[in-house]
Coordinates of C-alpha atoms and ligand atoms in Angstrom, one line a residue:
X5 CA -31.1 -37.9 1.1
X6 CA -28.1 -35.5 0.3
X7 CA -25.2 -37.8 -0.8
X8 CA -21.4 -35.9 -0.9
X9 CA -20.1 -38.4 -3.5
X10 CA -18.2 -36.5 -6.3
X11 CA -18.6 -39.2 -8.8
X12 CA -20.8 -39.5 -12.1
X13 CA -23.8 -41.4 -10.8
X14 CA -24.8 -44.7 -12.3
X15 CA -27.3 -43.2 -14.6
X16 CA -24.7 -40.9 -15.9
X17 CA -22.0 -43.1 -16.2
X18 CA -23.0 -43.2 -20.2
X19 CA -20.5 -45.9 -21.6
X20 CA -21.2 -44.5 -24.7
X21 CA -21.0 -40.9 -26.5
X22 CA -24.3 -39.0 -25.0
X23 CA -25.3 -35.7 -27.1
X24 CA -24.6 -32.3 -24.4
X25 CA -26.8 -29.7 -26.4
X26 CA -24.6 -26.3 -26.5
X27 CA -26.6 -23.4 -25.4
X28 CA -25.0 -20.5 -26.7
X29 CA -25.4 -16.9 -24.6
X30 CA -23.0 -14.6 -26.9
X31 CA -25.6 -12.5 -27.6
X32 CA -26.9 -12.2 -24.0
X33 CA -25.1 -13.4 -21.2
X34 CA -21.9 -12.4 -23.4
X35 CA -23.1 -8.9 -24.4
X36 CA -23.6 -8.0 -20.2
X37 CA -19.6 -7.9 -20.6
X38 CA -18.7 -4.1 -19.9
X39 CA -18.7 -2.3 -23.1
X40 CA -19.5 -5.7 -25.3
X41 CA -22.8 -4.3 -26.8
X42 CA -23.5 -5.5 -30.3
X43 CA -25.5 -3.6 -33.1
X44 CA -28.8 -5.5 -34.1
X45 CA -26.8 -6.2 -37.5
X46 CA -24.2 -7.3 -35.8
X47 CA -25.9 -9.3 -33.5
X48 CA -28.1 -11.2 -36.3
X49 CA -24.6 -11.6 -37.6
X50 CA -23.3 -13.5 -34.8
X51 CA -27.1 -15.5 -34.6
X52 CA -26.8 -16.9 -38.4
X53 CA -23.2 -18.2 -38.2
X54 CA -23.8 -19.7 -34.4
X55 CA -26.7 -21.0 -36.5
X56 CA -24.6 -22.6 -38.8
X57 CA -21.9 -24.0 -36.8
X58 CA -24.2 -26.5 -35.6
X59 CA -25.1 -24.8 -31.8
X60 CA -28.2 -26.2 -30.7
X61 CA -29.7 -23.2 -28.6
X62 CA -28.9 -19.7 -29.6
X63 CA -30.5 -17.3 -26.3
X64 CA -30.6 -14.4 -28.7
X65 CA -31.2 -11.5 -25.6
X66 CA -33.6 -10.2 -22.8
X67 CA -36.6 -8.9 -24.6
X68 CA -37.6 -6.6 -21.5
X69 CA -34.5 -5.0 -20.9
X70 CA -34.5 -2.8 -23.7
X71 CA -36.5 -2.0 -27.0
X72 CA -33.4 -3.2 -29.0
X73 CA -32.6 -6.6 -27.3
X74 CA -36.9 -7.3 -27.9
X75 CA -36.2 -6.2 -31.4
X76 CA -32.8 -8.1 -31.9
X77 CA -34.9 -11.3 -30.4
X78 CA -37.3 -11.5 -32.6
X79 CA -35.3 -10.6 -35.9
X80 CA -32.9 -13.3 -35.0
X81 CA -35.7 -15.6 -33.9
X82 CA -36.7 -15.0 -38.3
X83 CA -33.7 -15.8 -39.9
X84 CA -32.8 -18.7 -37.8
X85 CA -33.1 -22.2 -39.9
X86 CA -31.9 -24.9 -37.4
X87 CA -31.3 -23.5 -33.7
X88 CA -33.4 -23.1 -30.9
X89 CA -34.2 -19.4 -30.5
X90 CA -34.4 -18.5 -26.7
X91 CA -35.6 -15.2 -25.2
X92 CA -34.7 -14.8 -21.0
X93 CA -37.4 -13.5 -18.4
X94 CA -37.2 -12.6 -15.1
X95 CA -40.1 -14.4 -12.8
X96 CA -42.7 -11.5 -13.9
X97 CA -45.4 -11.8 -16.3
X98 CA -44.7 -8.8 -18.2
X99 CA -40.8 -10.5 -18.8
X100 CA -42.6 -13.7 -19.9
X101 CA -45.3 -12.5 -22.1
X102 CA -42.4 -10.3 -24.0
X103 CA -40.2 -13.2 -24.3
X104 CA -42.7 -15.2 -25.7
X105 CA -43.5 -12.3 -28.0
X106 CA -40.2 -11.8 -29.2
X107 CA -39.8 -15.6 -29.3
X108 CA -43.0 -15.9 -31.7
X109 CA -41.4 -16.2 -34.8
X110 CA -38.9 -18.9 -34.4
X111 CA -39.1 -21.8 -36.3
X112 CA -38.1 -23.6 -32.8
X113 CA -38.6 -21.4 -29.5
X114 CA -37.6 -21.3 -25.8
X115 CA -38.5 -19.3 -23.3
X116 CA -35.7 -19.6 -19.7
X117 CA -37.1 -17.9 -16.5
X118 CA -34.9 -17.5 -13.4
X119 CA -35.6 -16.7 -10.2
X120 CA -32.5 -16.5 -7.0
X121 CA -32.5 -19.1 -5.1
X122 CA -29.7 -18.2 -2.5
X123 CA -30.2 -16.9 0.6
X124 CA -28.1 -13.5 -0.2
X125 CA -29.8 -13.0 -3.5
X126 CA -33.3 -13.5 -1.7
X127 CA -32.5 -11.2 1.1
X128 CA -30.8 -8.1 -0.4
X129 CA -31.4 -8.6 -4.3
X130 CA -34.7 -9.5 -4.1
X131 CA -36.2 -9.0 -0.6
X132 CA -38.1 -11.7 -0.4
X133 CA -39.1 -14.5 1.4
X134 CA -38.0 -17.9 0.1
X135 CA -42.2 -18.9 0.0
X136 CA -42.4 -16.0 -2.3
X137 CA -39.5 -16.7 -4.3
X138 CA -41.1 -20.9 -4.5
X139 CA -44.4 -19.4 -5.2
X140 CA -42.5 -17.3 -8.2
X141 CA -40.8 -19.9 -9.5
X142 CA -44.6 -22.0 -10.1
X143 CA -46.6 -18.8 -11.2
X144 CA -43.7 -18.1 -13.7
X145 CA -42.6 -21.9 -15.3
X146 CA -46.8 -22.0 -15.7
X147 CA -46.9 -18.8 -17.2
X148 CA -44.0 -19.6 -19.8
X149 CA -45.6 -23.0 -20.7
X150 CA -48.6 -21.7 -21.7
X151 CA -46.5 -20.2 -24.7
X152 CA -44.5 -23.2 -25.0
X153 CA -43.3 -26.6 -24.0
X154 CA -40.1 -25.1 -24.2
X155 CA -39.5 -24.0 -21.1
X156 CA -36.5 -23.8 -19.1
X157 CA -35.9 -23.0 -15.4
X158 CA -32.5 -21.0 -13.8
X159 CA -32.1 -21.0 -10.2
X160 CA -29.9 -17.9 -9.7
X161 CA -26.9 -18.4 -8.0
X162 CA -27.7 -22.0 -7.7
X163 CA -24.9 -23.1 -6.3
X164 CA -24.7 -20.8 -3.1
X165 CA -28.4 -21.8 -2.6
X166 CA -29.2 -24.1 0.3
X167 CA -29.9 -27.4 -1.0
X168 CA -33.3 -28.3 0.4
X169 CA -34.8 -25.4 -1.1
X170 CA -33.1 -26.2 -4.1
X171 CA -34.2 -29.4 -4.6
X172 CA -37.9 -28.0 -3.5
X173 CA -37.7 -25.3 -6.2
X174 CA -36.5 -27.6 -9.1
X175 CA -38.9 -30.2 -8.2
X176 CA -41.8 -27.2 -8.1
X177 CA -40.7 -26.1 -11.7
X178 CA -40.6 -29.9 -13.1
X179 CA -43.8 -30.0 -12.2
X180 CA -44.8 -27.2 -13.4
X181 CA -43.5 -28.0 -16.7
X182 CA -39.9 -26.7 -17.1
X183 CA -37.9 -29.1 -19.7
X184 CA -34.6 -28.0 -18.6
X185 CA -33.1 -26.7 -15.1
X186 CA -30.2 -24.8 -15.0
X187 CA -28.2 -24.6 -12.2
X188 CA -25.4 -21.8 -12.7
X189 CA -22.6 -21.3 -10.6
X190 CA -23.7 -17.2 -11.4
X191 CA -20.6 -15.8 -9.1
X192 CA -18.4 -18.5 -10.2
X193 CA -17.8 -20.3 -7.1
X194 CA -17.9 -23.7 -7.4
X195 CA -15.4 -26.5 -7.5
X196 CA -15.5 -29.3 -9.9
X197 CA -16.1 -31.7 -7.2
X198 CA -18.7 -29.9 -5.2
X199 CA -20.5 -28.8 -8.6
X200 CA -20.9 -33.0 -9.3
X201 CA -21.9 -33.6 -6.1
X202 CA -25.0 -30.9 -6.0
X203 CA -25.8 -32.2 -9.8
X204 CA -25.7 -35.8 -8.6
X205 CA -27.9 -35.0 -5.6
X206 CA -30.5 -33.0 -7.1
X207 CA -31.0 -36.3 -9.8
X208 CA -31.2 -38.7 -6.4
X209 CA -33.7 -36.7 -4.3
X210 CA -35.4 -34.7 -7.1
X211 CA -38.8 -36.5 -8.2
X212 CA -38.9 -36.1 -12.0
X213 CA -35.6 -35.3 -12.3
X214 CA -35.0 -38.2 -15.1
X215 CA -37.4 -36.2 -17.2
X216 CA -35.6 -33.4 -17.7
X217 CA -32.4 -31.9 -18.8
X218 CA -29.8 -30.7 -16.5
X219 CA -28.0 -27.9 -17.4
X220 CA -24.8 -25.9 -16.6
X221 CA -24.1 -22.2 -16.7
X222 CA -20.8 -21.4 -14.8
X223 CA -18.8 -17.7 -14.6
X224 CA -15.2 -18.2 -14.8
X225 CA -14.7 -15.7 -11.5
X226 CA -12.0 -18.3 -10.6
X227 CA -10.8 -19.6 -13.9
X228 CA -12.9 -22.7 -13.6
X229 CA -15.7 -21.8 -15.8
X230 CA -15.0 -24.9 -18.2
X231 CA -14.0 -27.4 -15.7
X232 CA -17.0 -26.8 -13.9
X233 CA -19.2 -27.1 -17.2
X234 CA -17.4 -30.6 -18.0
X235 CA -17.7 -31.8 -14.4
X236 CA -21.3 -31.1 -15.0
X237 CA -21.7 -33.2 -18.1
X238 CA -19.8 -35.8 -16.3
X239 CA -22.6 -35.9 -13.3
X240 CA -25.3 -36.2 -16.1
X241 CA -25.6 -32.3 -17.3
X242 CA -26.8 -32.9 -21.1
X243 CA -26.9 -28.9 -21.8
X244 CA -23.8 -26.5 -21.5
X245 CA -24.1 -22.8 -21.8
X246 CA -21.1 -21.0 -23.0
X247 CA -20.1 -18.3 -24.8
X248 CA -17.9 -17.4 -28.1
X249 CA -14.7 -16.2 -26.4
X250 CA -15.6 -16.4 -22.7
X251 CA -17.5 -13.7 -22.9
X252 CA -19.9 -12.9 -20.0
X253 CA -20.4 -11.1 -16.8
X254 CA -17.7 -9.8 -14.7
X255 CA -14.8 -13.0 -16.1
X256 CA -17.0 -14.3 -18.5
X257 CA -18.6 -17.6 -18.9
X258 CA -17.6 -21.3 -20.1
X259 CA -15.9 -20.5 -23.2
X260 CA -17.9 -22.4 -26.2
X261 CA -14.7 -23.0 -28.1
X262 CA -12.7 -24.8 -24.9
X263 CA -15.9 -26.6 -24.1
X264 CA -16.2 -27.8 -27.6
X265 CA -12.6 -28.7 -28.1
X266 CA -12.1 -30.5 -24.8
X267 CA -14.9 -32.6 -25.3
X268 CA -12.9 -33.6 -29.4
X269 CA -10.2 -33.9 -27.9
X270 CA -10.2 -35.7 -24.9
X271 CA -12.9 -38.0 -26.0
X272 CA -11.2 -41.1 -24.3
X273 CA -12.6 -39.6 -20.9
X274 CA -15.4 -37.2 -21.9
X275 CA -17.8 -39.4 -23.3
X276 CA -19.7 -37.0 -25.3
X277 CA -20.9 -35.2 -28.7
X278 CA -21.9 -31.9 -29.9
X279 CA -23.5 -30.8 -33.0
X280 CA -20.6 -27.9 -33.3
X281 CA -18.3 -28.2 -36.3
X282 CA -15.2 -27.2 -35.0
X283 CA -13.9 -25.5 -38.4
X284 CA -16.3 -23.0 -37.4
X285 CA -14.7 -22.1 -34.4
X286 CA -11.8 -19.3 -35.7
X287 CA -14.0 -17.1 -37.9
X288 CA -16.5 -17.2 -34.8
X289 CA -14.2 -15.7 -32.1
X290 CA -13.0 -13.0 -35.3
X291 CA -16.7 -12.2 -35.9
X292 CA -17.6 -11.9 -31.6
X293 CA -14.0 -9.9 -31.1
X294 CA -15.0 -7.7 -33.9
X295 CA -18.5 -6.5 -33.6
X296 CA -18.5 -6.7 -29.8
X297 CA -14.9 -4.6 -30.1
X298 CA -13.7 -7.1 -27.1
X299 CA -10.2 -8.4 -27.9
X300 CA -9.3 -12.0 -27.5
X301 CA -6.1 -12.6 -25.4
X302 CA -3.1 -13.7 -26.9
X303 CA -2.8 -16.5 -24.9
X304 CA -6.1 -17.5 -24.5
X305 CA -6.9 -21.4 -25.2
X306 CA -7.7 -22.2 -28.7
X307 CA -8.8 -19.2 -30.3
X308 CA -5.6 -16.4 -29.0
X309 CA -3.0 -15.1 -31.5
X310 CA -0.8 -17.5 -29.5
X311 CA -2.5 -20.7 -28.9
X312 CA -0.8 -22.7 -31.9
X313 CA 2.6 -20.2 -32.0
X314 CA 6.1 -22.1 -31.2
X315 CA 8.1 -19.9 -30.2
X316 CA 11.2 -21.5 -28.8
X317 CA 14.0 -23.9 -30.5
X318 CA 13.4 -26.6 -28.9
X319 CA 9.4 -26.8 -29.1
X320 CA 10.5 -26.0 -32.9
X321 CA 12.3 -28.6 -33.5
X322 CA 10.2 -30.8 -31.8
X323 CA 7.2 -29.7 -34.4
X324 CA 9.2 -30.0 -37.2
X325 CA 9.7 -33.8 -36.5
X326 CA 6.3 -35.0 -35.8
X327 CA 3.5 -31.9 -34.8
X328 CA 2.6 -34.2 -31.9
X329 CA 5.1 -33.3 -29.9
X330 CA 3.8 -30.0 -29.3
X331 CA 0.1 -30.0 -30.4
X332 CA -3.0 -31.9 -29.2
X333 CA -5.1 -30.4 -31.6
X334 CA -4.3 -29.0 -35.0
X335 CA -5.1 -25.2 -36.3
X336 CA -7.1 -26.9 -38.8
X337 CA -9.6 -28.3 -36.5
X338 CA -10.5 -25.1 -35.4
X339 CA -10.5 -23.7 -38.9
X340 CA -7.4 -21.7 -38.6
X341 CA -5.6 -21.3 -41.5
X342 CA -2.2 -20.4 -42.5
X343 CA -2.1 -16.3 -42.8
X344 CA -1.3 -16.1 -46.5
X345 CA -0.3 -13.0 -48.7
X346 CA -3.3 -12.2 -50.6
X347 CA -3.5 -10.1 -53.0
X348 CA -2.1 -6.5 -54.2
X349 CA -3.2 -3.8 -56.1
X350 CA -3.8 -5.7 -58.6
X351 CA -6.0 -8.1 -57.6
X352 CA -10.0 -7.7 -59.2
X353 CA -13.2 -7.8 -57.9
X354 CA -13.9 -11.5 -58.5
X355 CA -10.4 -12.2 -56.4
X356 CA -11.4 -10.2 -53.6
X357 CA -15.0 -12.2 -53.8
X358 CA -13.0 -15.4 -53.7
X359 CA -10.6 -13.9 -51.2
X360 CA -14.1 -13.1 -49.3
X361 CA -16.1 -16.2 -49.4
X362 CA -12.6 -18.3 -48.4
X363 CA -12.6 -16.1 -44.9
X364 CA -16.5 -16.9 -44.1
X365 CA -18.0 -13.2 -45.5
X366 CA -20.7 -13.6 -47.6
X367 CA -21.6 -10.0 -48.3
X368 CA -24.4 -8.1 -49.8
X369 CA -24.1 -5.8 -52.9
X370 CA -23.8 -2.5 -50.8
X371 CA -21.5 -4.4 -48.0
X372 CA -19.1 -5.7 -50.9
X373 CA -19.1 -2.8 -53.1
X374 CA -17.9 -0.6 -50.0
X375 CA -15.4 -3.6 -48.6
X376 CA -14.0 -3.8 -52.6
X377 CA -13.0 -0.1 -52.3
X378 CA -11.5 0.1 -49.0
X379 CA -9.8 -3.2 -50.1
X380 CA -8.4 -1.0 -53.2
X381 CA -7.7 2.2 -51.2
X382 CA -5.5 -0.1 -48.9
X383 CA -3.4 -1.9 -51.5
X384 CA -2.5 1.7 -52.5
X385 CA -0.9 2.2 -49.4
X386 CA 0.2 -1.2 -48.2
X387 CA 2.0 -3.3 -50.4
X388 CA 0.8 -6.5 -49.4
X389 CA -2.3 -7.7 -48.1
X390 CA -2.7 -10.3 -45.8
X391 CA -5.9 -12.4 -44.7
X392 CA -5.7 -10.0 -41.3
X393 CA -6.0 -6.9 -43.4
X394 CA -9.1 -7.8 -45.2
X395 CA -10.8 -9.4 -41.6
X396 CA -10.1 -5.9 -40.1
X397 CA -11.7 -3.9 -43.1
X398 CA -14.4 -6.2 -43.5
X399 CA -14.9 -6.0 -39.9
X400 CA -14.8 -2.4 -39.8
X401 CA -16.9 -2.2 -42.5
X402 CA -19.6 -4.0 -41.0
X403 CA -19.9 -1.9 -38.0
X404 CA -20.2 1.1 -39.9
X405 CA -23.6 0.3 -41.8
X406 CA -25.8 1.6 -39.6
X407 CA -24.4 4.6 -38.4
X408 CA -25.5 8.1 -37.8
X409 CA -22.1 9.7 -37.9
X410 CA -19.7 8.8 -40.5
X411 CA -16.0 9.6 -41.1
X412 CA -15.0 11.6 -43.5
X413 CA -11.2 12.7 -43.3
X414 CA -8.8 13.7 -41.3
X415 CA -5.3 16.3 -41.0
X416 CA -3.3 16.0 -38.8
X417 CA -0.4 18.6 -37.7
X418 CA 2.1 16.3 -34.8
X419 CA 5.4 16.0 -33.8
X420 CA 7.9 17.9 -31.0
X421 CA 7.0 21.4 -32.0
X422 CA 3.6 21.6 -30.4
X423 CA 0.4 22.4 -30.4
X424 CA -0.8 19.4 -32.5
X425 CA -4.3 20.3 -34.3
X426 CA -6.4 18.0 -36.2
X427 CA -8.9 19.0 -38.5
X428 CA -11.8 16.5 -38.9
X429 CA -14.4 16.4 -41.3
X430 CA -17.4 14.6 -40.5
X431 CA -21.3 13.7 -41.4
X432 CA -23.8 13.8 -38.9
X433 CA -27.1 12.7 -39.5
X434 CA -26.6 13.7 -43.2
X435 CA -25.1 17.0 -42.5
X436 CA -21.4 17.7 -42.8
X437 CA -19.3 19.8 -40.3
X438 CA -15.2 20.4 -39.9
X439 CA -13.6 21.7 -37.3
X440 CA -10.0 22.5 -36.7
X441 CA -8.9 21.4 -32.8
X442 CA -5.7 21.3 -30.5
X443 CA -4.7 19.0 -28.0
X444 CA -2.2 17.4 -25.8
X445 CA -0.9 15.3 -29.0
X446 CA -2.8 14.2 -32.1
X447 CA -5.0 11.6 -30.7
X448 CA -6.4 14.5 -28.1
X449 CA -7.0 16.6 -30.4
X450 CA -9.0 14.4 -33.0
X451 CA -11.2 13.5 -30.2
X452 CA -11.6 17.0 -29.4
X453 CA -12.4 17.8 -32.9
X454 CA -15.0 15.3 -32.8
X455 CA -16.5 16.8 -29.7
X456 CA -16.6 19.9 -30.8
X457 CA -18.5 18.2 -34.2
X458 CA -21.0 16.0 -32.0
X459 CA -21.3 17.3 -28.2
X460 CA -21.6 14.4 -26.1
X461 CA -21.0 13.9 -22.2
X462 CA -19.4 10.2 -22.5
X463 CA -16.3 9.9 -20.9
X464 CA -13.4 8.3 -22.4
X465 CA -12.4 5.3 -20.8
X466 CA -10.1 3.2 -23.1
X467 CA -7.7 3.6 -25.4
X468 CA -6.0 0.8 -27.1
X469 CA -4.0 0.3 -30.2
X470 CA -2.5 -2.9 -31.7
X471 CA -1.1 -3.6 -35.4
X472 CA -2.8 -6.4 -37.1
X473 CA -0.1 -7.9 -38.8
X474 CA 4.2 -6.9 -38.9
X475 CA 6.0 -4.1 -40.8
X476 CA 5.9 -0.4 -40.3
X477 CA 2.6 -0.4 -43.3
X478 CA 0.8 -2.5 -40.8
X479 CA -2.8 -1.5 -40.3
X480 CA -3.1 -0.3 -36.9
X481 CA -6.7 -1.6 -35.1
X482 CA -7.9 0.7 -32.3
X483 CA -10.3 0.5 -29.8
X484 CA -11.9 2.6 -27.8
X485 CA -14.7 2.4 -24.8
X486 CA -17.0 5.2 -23.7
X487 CA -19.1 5.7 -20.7
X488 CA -22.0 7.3 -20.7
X489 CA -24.8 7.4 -17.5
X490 CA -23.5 4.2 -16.5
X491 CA -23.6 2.3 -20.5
X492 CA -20.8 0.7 -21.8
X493 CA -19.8 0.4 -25.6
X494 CA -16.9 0.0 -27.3
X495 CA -15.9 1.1 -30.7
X496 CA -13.2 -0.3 -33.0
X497 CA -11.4 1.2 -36.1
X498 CA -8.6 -0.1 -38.7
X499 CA -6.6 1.7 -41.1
X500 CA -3.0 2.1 -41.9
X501 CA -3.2 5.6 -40.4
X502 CA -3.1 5.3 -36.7
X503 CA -5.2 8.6 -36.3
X504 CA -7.4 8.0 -38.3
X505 CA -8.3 4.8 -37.0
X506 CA -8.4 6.0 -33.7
X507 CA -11.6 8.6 -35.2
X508 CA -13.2 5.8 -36.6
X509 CA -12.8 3.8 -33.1
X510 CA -14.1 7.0 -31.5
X511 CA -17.2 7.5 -34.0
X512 CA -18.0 3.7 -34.1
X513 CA -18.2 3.7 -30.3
X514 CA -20.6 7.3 -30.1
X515 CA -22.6 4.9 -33.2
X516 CA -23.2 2.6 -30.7
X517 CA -23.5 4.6 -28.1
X518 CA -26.5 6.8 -30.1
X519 CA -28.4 3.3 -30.7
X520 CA -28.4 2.4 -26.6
X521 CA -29.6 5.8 -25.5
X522 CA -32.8 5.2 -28.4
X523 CA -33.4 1.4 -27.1
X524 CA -33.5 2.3 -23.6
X525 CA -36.4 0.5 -21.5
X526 CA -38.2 2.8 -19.2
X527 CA -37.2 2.5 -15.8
X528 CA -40.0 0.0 -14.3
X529 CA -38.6 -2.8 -16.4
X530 CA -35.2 -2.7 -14.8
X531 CA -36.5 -2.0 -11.1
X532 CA -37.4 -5.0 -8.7
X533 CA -35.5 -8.1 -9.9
X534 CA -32.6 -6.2 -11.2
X535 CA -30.4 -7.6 -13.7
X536 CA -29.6 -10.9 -15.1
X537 CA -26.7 -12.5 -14.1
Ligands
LIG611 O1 -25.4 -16.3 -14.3 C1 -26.6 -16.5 -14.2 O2 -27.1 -17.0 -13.2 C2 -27.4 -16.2 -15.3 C3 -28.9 -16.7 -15.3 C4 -29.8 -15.6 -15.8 C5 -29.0 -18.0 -16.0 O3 -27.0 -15.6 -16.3
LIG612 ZN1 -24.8 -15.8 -16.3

């Protein structure tokens, strides 16, 4: 029976809080963003504090894509104490057996196949037959749970599939064993209403669908990403996956932090928990806009610049009478504190620890050493320094401790009288090189420098420059994205020197660039199936 009501159904109709487990992506879903690539520091990083803000299920990558997601899989899958670690496969035994390979060390492990299910993605992604694609989806939920009995199923493009075969397929992987089915809205289609109504139906004709958890994975193509996710909870989804940020495919996914906060917030209608502390949220959206050099929008829900800024006399007023008038939510639940002056030149070692451990870093001897004397070199140029300045040097910072080519200085010739010429001095691979450049202003000619330093056939495709806190000393925080064969990174620098923060942007982003041309998977891995979505 297909039913077309859009309500909860009487299962779901919880009267009291139910648990929905948060099933992060950051590090996979979230790093397909254009130019979002992450280091394998950076992305064990982003694994241990997901870790410790409470997230239930951390999918830490897609072992076969690429050497380095398999390795980032597997060192995230040792140092994580409370998560779920989860690896992605497509419907292929070789993507299975190196998920559950990567997987292996994790105290607690999951392993998510997905097939398509639509009838577009059958016929021209996969060219396939739907028997084939059913007969994929057993072979493959069998395959993973003879690693674990932790599997979980993904019908691709789930909602654009027809529902029959829908229902046939999740009924096929229950009984092969999945735990959870995910049913993602992959092109971000899907109405609130409609997305209920397929969640509802598949629990009333699926046999063994009380057995398992639903789950929801919806790209926000439309802006609907987190409505979606909540209307799935509300028709009896127990499992959200989200991202920090929104941060995804194409628009990105359900952000973590919206789904997180609507569900505190508006508690008197979403009946639920999760296991996320909310204070975690701020420094979490720093960290992912850092090391995956993606910028948060100003105004983006709870994490922008923006999102708790009253900017006009009246909403002013209003605040300063009673903050309800104004605020569902305080700063303070999301851990955002009040930017406070810091510290000057001045300020020791054991400030700037204290100073440190307040903003979340907890820093190794190397790490602080080199954050200590940036810290210093800055208050000599800047008289104060703000809780922004020492986020965007840490940040920096962390980047920059893997790297093959390192900054070393920079002069700079500018203004009206032309031609600008920069001469850079850099260290590649242990050797170190200047060269003396010209270009159509100074930022040309730095990058030409450093392409006369470091050949390289990547194209430069942004260029963007924003001061991280007021005054003409501000640091200025650049970013810049390179193409290269089709690969995406991004590269972010800070100083208080626009120039050279724009070379450390540019070397950062060849960094990264150097580690995805190594961690390439050979070509068979990325043919039939194509990517994930
Ligand atoms: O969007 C999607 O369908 C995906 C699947 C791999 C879960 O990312
Ligand atoms: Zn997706």
């Amino acid at each position: 029976m297909t039913t077309t009501d859009t309500q909860p159904n009487d299962q779901t109709k919880a009267e009291e809080k139910d648990r929905v487990l948060i099933f992060d992506t950051t590090l996979r879903d979230g790093e397909q963003s254009p130019g979002a690539s992450m280091t394998l520091n950076e992305k064990i990083k982003v694994a241990a504090l997901l870790d410790e803000m409470g997230v239930d299920i951390i999918e830490a990558g897609f072992p076969i894509a690429s050497n380095g997601d398999f390795e980032a899989v597997s060192e995230i899958s040792k140092i994580v104490e409370n998560a779920v670690v989860c690896g992605l496969a497509r419907a292929s035994n070789k993507d299975i057996d190196r998920a559950a390979e990567a997987v292996k060390p994790a105290k607690q492990s999951r392993i998510h196949t997905f097939i398509s299910t639509s009838p577009v993605h059958m016929k021209y992604k996969l060219q396939m037959e739907p028997e084939q694609v059913f007969d994929a989806v057993v072979a493959s939920v069998t395959r993973a749970r003879n690693y674990t009995d932790n599997v979980e199923w993904s019908a691709e493009d789930g909602t654009r599939t027809e529902q029959d075969f829908l229902c046939r397929c999740v009924e096929a992987a229950i009984k092969a064993g999945a735990t959870t089915i995910n049913i993602p809205d992959t092109v971000g289609y899907t109405m609130p209403d409609e997305y209920i109504a397929l969640l509802n139906m598949l629990q009333e004709r699926v046999p063994g669908a009380d057995d398992v958890i639903f789950s929801t994975h919806c790209h926000n193509d439309l802006g609907m990403a987190v409505a979606n996710s909540l209307a799935g909870a509300m028709a009896g989804a127990r499992q959200i996956e989200c991202t920090i940020n929104g941060l995804g495919e194409r628009a990105g996914n359900a952000a973590l932090e919206e789904v997180v906060m609507a569900i505190n917030t508006r508690s008197d209608i979403l009946p639920f928990t999760t296991g996320v502390n909310p204070e975690y949220i701020t420094r979490a959206s720093k960290l992912v806009a850092a090391v995956a050099a993606f910028p948060v929008q100003y105004n983006k829900a709870i994490v922008g610049k923006n999102a708790f800024a009253h900017e006009s006399g009246i909403h002013q007023d209003g605040m300063l009478k009673n903050t309800e008038t104004y605020e569902i939510m305080t700063p303070e639940s999301v851990g955002l504190k009040e930017s406070s002056l810091v510290m000057g030149k001045h300020s020791g070692r054991h400030a700037f620890g204290n100073k440190l451990e307040e903003l979340g870093y907890e820093l190794g001897d190397n790490a602080f050493q080199d954050a200590f004397q940036r810290f210093k070199d800055l208050a000599d140029k800047k008289k104060h320094v703000y809780d922004e300045d020492i986020i965007a040097l840490v940040d920096d910072g962390l980047a920059k401790s893997d790297e093959r080519i390192k900054f070393l200085s920079l002069r700079v010739i500018a203004g009206s009288e032309g031609p600008q010429e920069a001469t850079l001095s850099l260290e590649v691979d242990g050797e170190v090189g200047t060269h003396t450049a010209t270009g159509d202003g100074p930022v040309d000619a730095s990058f030409n420098a450093i392409k006369a330093l470091f050949e390289h056939s990547a194209t430069l495709e942004l260029y963007q420059v924003h001061a991280v806190t007021a005054g003409t000393d501000a640091q200025a925080e650049v970013s810049v994205r390179l193409e290269e064969h089709g690969k995406t990174v991004t590269g972010r620098g800070a100083d208080t020197d626009t120039l050279v923060a724009s070379v450390r942007a540019y070397v950062s982003a060849l960094n990264k660039l150097l580690v995805k041309r190594e961690k390439t998977a050979p070509a068979t891995l990325v043919a039939s199936q194509g990517q994930a979505g």
